[in-house]
């Protein structure tokens, strides 16, 4: 499975749109189960920075879309979209991994 395959964006979007930390963690577990073997560095990084990645969840849901600088997951998704749109084809898995390990 890779970045362009079905389900990838849906999992990340569900994590971003989670109303509660528990929902976010369920989405993360889904990501980890599906793509964890392909992207172990991403999983390790997200596990290490879990508090930072979920910090936006302490704000009311209606205000979250206005929070840009503290929303690491949204910035990550936006950066991945921007990079993959420009590059389109990756020569191997390693350049793709660099997108996630910032």
PDB file of C-alpha atoms in Angstrom, residues 41-56 72-73:
ATOM      1  CA  UNK A  41       9.345   5.848  11.378  1.00  0.00           C
ATOM      2  CA  UNK A  42       6.092   7.773  10.991  1.00  0.00           C
ATOM      3  CA  UNK A  43       4.397   5.670  13.652  1.00  0.00           C
ATOM      4  CA  UNK A  44       7.335   6.115  16.047  1.00  0.00           C
ATOM      5  CA  UNK A  45       7.390   9.854  15.433  1.00  0.00           C
ATOM      6  CA  UNK A  46       3.654  10.216  16.010  1.00  0.00           C
ATOM      7  CA  UNK A  47       3.780   8.057  19.152  1.00  0.00           C
ATOM      8  CA  UNK A  48       6.628  10.191  20.494  1.00  0.00           C
ATOM      9  CA  UNK A  49       4.770  13.438  19.727  1.00  0.00           C
ATOM     10  CA  UNK A  50       1.239  12.283  20.585  1.00  0.00           C
ATOM     11  CA  UNK A  51       0.669  15.169  23.018  1.00  0.00           C
ATOM     12  CA  UNK A  52       1.588  17.762  20.400  1.00  0.00           C
ATOM     13  CA  UNK A  53      -0.440  16.096  17.654  1.00  0.00           C
ATOM     14  CA  UNK A  54      -3.577  15.995  19.785  1.00  0.00           C
ATOM     15  CA  UNK A  55      -3.206  19.398  21.458  1.00  0.00           C
ATOM     16  CA  UNK A  56      -5.818  20.954  19.161  1.00  0.00           C
ATOM     17  CA  UNK A  72       0.513  19.679  13.386  1.00  0.00           C
ATOM     18  CA  UNK A  73      -1.631  17.022  11.747  1.00  0.00           C
TER      19      UNK A  73
END
